[in-house]
PDB file of C-alpha atoms in Angstrom:
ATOM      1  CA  UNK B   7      92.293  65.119 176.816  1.00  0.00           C
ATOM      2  CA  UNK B   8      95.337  66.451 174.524  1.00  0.00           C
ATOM      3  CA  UNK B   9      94.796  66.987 170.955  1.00  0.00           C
ATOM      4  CA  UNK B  10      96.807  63.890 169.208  1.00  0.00           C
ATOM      5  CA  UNK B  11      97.384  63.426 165.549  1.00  0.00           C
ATOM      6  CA  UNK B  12      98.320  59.810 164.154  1.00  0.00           C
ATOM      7  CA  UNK B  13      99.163  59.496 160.890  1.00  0.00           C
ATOM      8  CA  UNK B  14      97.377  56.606 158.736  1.00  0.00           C
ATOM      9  CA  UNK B  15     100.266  56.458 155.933  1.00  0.00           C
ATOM     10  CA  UNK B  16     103.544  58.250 155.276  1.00  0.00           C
ATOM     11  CA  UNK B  17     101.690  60.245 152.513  1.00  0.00           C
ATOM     12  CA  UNK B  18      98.855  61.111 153.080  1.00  0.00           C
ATOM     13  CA  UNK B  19      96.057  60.622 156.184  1.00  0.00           C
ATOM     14  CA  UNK B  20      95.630  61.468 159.968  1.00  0.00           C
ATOM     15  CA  UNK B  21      93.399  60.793 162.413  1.00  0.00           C
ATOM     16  CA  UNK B  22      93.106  63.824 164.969  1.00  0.00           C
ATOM     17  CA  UNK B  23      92.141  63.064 168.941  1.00  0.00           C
ATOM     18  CA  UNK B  24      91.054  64.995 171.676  1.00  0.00           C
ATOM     19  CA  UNK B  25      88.958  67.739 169.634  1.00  0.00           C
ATOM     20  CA  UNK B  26      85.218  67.976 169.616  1.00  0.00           C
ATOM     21  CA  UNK B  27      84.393  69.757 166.542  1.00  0.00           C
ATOM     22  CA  UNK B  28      81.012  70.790 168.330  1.00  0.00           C
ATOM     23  CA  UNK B  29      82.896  73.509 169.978  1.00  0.00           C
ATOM     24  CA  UNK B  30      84.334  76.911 168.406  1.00  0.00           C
ATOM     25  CA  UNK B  31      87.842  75.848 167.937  1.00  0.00           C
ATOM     26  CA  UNK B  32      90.282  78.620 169.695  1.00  0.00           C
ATOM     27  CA  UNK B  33      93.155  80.501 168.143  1.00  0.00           C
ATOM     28  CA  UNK B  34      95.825  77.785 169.002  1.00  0.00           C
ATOM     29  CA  UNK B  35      93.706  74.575 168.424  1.00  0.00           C
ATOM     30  CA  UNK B  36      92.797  75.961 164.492  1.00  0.00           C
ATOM     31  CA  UNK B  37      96.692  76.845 164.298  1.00  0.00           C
ATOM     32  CA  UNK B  38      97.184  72.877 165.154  1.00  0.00           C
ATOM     33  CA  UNK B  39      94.675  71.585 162.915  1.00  0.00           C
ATOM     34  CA  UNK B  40      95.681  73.895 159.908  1.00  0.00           C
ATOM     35  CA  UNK B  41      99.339  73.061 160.458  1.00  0.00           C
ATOM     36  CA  UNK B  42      98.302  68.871 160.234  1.00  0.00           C
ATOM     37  CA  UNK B  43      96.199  69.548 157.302  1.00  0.00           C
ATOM     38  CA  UNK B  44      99.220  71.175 155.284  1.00  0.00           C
ATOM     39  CA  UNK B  45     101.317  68.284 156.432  1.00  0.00           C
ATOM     40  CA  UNK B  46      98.976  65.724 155.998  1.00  0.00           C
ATOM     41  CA  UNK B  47      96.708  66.213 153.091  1.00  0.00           C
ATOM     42  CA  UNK B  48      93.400  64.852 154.903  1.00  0.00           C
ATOM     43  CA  UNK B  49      92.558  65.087 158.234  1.00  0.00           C
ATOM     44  CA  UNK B  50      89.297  62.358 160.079  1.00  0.00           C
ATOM     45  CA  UNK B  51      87.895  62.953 163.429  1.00  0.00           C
ATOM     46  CA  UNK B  52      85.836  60.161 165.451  1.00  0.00           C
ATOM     47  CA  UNK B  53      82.129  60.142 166.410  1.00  0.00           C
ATOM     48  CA  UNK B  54      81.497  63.587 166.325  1.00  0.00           C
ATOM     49  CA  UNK B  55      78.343  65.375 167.190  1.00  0.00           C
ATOM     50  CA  UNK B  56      78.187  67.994 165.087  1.00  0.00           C
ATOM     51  CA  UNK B  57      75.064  70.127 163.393  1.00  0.00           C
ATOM     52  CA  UNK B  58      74.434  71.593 160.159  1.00  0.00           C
ATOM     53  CA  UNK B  59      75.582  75.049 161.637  1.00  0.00           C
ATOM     54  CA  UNK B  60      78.724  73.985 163.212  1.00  0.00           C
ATOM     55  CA  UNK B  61      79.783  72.087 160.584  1.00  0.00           C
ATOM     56  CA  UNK B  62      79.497  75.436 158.388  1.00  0.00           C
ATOM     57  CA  UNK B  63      81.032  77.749 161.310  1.00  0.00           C
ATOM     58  CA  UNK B  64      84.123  74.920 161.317  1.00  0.00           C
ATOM     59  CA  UNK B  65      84.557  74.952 157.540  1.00  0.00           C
ATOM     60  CA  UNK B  66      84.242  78.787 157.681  1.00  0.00           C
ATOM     61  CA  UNK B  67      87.383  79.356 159.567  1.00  0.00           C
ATOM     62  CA  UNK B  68      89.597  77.976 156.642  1.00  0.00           C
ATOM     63  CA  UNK B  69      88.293  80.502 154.319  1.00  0.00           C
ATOM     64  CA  UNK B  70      84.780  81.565 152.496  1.00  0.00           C
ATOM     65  CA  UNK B  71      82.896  79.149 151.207  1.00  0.00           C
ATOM     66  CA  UNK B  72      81.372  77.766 148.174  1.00  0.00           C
ATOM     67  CA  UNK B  73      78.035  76.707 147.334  1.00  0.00           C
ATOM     68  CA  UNK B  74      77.519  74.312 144.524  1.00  0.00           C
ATOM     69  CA  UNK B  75      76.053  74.962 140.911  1.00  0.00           C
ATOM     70  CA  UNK B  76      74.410  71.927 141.257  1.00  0.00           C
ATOM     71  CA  UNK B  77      73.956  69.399 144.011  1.00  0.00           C
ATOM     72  CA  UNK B  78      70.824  70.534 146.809  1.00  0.00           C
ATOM     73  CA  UNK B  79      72.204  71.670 149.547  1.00  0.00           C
ATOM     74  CA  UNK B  80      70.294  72.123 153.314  1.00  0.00           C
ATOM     75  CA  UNK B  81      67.364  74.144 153.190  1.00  0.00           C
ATOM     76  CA  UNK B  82      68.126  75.652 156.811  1.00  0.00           C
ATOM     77  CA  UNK B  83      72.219  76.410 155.925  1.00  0.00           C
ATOM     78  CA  UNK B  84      72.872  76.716 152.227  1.00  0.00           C
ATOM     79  CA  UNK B  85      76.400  76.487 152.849  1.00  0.00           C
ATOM     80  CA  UNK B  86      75.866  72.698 153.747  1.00  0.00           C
ATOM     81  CA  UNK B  87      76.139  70.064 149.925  1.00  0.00           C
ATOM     82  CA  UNK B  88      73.743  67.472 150.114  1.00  0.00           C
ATOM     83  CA  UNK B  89      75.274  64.221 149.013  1.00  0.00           C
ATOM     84  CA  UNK B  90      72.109  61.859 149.245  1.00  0.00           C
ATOM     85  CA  UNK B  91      72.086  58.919 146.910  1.00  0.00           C
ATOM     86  CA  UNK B  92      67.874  59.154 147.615  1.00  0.00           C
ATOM     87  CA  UNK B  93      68.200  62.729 145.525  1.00  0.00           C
ATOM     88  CA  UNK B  94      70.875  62.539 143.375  1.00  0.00           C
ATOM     89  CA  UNK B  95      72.842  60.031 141.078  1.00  0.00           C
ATOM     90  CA  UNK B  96      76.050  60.593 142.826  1.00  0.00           C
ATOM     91  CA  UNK B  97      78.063  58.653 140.097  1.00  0.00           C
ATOM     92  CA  UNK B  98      80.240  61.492 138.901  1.00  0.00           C
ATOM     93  CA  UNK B  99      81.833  61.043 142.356  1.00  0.00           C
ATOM     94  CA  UNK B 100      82.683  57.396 141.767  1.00  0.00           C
ATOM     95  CA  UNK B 101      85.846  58.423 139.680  1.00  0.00           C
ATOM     96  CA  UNK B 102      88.756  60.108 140.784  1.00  0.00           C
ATOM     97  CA  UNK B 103      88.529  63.779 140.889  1.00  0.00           C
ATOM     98  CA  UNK B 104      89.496  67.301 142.492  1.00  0.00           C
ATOM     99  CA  UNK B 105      86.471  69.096 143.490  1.00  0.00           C
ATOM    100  CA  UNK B 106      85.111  72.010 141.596  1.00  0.00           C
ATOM    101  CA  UNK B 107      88.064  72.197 139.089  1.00  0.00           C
ATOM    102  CA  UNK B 108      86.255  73.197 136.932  1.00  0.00           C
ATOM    103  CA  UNK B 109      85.735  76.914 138.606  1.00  0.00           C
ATOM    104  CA  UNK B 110      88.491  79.421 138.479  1.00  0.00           C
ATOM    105  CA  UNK B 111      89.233  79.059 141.828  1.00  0.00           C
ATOM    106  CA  UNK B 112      88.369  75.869 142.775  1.00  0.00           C
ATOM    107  CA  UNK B 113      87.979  75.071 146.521  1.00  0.00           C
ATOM    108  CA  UNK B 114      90.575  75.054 149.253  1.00  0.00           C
ATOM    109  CA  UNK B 115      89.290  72.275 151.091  1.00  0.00           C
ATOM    110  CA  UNK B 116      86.153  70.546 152.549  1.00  0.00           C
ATOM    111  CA  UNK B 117      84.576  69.346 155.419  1.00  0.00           C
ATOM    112  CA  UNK B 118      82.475  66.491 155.271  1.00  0.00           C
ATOM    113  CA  UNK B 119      80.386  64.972 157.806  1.00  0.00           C
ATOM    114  CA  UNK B 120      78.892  61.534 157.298  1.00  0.00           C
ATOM    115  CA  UNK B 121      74.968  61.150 158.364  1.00  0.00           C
ATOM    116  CA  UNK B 122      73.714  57.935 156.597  1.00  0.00           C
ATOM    117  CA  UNK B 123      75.619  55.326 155.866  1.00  0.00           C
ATOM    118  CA  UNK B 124      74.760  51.698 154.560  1.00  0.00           C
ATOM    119  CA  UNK B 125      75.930  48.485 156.752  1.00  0.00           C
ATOM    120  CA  UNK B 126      79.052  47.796 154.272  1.00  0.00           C
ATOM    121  CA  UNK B 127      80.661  49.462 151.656  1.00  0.00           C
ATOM    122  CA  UNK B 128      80.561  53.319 150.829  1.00  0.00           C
ATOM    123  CA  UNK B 129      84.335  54.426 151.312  1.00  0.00           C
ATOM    124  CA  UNK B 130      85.451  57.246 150.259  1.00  0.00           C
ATOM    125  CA  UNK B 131      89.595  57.371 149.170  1.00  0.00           C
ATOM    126  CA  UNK B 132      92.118  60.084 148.838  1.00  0.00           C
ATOM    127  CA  UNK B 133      95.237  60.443 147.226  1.00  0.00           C
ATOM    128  CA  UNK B 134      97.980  63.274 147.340  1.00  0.00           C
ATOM    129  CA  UNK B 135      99.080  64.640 144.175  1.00  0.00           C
ATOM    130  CA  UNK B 136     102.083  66.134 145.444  1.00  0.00           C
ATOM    131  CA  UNK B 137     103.767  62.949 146.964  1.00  0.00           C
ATOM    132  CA  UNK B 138     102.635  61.924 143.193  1.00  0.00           C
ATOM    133  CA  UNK B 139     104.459  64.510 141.453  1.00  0.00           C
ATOM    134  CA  UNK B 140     107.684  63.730 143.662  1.00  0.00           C
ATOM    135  CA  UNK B 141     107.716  60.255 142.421  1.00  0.00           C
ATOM    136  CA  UNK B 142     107.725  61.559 138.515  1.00  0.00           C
ATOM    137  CA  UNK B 143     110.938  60.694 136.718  1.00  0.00           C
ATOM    138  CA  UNK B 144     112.210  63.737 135.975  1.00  0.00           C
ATOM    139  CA  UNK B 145     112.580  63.951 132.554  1.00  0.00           C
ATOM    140  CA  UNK B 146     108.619  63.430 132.752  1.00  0.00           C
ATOM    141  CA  UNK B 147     108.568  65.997 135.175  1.00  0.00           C
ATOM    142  CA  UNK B 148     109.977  68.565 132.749  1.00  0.00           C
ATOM    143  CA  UNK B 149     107.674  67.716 130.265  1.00  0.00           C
ATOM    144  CA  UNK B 150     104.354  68.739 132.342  1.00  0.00           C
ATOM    145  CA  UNK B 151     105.990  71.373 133.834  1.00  0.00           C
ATOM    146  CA  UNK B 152     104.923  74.414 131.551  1.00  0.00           C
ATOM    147  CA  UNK B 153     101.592  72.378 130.219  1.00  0.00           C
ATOM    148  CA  UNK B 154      98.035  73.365 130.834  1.00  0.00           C
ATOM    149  CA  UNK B 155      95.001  71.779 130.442  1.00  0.00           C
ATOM    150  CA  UNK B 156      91.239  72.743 130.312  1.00  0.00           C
ATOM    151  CA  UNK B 157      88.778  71.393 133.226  1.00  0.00           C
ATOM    152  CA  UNK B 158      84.981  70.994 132.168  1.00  0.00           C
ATOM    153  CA  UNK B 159      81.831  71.430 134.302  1.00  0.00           C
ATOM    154  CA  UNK B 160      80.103  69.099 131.660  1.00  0.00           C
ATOM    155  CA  UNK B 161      82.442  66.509 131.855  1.00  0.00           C
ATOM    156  CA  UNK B 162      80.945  65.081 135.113  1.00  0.00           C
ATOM    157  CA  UNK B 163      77.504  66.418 134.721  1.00  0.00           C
ATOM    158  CA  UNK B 164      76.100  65.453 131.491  1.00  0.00           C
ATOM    159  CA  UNK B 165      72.698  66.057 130.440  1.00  0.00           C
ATOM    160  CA  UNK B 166      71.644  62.397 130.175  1.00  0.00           C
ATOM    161  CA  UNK B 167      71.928  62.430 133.716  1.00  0.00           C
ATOM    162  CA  UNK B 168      71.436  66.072 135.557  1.00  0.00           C
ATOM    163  CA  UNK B 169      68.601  67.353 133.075  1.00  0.00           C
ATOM    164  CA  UNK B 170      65.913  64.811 133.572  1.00  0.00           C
ATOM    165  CA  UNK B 171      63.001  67.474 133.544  1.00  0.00           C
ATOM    166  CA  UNK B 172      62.484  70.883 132.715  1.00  0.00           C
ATOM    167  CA  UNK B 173      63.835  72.484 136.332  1.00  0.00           C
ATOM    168  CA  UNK B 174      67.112  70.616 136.122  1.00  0.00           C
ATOM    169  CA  UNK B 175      67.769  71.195 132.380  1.00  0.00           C
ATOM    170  CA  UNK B 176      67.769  75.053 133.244  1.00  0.00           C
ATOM    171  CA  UNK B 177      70.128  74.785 136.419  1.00  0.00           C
ATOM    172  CA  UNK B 178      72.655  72.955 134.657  1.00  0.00           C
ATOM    173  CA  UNK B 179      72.329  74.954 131.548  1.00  0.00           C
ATOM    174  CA  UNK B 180      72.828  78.008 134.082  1.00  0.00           C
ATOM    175  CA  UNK B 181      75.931  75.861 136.197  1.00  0.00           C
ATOM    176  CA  UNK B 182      77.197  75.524 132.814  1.00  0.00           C
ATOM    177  CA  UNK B 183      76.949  79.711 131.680  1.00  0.00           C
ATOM    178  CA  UNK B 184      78.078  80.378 135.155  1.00  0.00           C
ATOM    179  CA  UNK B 185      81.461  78.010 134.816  1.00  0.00           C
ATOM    180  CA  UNK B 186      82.776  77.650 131.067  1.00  0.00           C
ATOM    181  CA  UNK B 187      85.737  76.165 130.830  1.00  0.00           C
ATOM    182  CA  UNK B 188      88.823  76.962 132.283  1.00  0.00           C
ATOM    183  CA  UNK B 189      92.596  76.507 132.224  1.00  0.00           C
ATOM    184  CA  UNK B 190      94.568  75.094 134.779  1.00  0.00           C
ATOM    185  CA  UNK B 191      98.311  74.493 135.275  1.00  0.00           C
ATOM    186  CA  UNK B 192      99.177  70.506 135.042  1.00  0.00           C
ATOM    187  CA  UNK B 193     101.278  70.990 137.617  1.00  0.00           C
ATOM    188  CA  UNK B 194     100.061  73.466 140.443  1.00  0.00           C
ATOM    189  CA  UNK B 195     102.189  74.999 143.190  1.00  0.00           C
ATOM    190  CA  UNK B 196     100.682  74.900 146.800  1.00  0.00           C
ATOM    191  CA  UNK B 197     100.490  78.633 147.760  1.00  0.00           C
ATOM    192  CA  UNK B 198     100.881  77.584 151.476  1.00  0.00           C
ATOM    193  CA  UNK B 199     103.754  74.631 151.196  1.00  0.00           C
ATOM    194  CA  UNK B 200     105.405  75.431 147.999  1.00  0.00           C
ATOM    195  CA  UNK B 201     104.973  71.878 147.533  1.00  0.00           C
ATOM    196  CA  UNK B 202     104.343  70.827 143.200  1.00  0.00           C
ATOM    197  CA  UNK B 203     101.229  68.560 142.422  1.00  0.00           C
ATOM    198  CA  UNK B 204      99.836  66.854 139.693  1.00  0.00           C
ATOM    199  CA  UNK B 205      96.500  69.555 138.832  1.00  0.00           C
ATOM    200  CA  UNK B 206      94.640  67.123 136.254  1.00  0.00           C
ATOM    201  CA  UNK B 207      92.125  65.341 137.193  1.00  0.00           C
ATOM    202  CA  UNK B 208      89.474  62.566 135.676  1.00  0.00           C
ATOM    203  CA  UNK B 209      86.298  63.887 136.277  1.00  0.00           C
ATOM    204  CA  UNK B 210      86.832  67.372 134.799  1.00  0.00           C
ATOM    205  CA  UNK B 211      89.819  67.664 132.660  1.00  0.00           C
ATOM    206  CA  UNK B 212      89.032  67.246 129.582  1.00  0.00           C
ATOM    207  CA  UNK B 213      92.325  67.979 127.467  1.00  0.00           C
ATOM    208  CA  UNK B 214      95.780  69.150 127.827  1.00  0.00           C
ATOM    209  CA  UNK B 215      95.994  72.458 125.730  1.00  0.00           C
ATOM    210  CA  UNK B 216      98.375  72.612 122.473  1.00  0.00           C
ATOM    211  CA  UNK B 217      98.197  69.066 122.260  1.00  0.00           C
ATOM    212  CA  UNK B 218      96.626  66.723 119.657  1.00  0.00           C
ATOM    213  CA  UNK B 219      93.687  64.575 121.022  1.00  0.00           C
ATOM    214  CA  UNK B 220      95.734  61.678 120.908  1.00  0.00           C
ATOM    215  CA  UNK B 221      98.813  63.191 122.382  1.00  0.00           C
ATOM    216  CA  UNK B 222      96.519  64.609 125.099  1.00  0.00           C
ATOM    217  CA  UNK B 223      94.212  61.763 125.839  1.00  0.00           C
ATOM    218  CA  UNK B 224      97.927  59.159 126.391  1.00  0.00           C
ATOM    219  CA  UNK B 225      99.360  61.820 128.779  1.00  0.00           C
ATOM    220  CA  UNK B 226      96.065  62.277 130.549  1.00  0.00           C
ATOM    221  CA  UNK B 227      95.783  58.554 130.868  1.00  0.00           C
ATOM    222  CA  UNK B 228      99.563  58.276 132.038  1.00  0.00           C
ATOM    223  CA  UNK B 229      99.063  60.926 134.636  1.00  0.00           C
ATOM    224  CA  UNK B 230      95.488  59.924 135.808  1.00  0.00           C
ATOM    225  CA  UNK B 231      96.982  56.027 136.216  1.00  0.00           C
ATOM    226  CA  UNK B 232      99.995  57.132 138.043  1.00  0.00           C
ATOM    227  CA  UNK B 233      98.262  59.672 140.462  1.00  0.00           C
ATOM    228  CA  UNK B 234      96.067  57.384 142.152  1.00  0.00           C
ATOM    229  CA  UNK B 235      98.976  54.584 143.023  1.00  0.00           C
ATOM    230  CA  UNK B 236      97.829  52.766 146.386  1.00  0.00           C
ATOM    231  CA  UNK B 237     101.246  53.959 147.879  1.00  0.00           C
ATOM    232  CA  UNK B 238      99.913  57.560 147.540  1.00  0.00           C
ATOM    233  CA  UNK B 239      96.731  57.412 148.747  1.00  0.00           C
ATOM    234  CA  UNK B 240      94.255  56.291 151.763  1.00  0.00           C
ATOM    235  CA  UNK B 241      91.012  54.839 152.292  1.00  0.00           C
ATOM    236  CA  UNK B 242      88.235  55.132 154.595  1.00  0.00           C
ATOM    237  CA  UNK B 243      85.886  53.590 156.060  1.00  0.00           C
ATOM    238  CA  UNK B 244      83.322  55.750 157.615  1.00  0.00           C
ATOM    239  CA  UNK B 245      81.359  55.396 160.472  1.00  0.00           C
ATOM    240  CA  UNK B 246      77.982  57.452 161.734  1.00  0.00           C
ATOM    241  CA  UNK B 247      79.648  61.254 162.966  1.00  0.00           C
ATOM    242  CA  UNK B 248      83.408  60.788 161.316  1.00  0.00           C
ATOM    243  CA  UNK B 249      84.384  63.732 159.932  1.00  0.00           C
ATOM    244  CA  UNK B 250      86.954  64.400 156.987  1.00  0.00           C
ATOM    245  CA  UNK B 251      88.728  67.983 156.148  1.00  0.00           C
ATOM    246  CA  UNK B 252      91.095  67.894 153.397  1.00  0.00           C
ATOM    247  CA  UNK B 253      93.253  69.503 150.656  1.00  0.00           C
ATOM    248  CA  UNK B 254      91.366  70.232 147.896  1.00  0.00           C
ATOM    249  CA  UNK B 255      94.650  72.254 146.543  1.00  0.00           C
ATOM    250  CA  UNK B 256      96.442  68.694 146.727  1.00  0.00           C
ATOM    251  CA  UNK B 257      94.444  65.752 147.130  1.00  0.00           C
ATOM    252  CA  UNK B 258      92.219  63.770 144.431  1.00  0.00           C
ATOM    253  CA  UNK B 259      89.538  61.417 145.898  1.00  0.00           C
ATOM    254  CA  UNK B 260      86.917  58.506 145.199  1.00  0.00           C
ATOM    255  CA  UNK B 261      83.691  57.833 146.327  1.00  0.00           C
ATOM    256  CA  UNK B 262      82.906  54.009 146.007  1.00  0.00           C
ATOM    257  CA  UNK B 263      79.796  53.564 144.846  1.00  0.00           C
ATOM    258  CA  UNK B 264      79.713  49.657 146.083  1.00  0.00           C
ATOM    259  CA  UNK B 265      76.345  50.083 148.188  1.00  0.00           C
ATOM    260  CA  UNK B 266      73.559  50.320 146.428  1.00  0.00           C
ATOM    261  CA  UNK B 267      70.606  50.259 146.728  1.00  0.00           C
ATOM    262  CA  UNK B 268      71.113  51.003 150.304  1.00  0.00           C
ATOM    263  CA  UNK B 269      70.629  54.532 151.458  1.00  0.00           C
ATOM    264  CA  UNK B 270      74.382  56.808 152.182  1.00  0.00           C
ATOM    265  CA  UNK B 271      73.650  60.879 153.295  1.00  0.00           C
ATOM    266  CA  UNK B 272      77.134  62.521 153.661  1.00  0.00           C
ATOM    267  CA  UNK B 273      77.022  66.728 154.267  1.00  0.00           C
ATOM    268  CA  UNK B 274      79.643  68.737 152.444  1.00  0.00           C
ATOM    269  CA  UNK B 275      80.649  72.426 153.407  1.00  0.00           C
ATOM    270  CA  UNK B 276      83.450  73.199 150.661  1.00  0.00           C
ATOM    271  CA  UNK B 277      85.835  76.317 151.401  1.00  0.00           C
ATOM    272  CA  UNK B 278      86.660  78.354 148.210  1.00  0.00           C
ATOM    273  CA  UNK B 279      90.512  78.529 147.246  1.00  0.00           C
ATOM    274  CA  UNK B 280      93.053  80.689 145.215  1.00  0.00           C
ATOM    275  CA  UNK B 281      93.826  80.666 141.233  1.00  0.00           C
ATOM    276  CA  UNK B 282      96.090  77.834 140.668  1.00  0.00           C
ATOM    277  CA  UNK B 283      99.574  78.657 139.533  1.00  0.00           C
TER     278      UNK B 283
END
């Protein structure tokens, strides 16, 4: 069966045919899938059957990979995040957000593979920050163009809520030595594309730099409103064995977390990316 890609909408989202991720993906079928990721932000594949193992090896060929501060992740592949609403409040991922922005080089991508999922509800969105930035007035577009901002571990992971006992007060008092703060372009350049995107983000930026709060805290608000527009963005609905990659460089997303108190296990393997510039 021939590989096919079909894209969801004209910015961002494709679904990919003919590929079972369960197999080592050759030279020319990684090309094809790289090349559909750069165009098209976020990539799903249908009922796969896919382990722990293969889901790492598969990330592994976009680039090294990452393995959270934080969340648990698989006790047989420690490459593989752990999203299980059974062991985690997995609220900070109910907001829009790049992953990991917080790190210095936050991650290139991500594959996720869904395991558990309740009867209705649970989607996950995406939105590209690049068709985002293209749809910026320009004089506004001038105006971010030399800004930075600072992106905060703490932000999304607040005590109240990741230091319940004595064992997780110490691992997020060591995420939070291991990743102070850092400073980010508002406006990043893809290194592979070229292609300018909106680099702020809710869950982890915390203030544009030079700025007063107030100052900061309107722009923020401006640019977090008009990144997630519907006509730049997707949303999915997963069923058991779909598979996402995406963007991390490019993309925002948004878990909904519209389920409970039903049960939803999704599998991360996150790839780690370049300095933002």
């Amino acid at each position: 069966m021939p590989l096919t890609i079909a894209p969801i909408t004209p910015a961002i989202g494709a679904v990919v045919g003919g590929i079972d991720l369960a197999q080592p993906l050759d030279a020319v079928t990684h090309a094809t899938v790289e090349a559909a990721l750069l165009e098209h932000q976020v990539l799903f594949f249908l009922d796969q059957q896919i382990t722990q193992t293969q889901q790492r090896d598969l990330a592994a060929l976009f680039g090294p990979l990452h393995i959270h501060p934080i969340y648990p992740h698989s006790d047989s592949v420690a490459e593989i995040m752990i999203l299980d609403t059974d062991l985690n409040d997995l609220a900070d991922n109910a907001l829009w957000h790049s992953d990991v922005s917080f790190s210095e080089t936050p991650p290139l991508g991500s594959v996720l593979v869904a395991r558990v999922l309740p009867e209705v509800g649970g989607d996950t969105l995406w939105t590209s920050a690049t068709a985002a930035y293209s749809a910026l007035p320009e004089p506004l577009k001038q105006l971010i163009g030399g800004l930075t901002a600072t992106h905060d571990l703490a932000k999304s992971f607040p005590p109240e809520r990741f230091g319940a006992d004595a064992q997780s007060r110490e691992r997020l008092e060591q995420a939070k030595r291991n990743n102070p703060p850092v400073t980010h372009p508002v406006v990043r350049t893809h290194p592979v594309t070229g292609l300018k995107a909106i680099y702020v983000n809710e869950g982890f930026t915390t203030h544009i730099d030079g700025l007063p709060q107030d100052a900061s805290d309107s722009l923020l608000g401006l640019l977090f409103r008009h990144v997630i527009r519907p006509e730049f963005s997707v949303r999915w609905r997963w069923q058991p064995g779909d598979v996402a990659i995406w963007d991390n460089r490019v993309t925002q997303h948004y878990a909904t977390d519209d389920y409970r108190p039903h049960r939803r296990v999704m599998h991360r393997a996150t790839m780690i990316g370049d300095r933002p510039f």
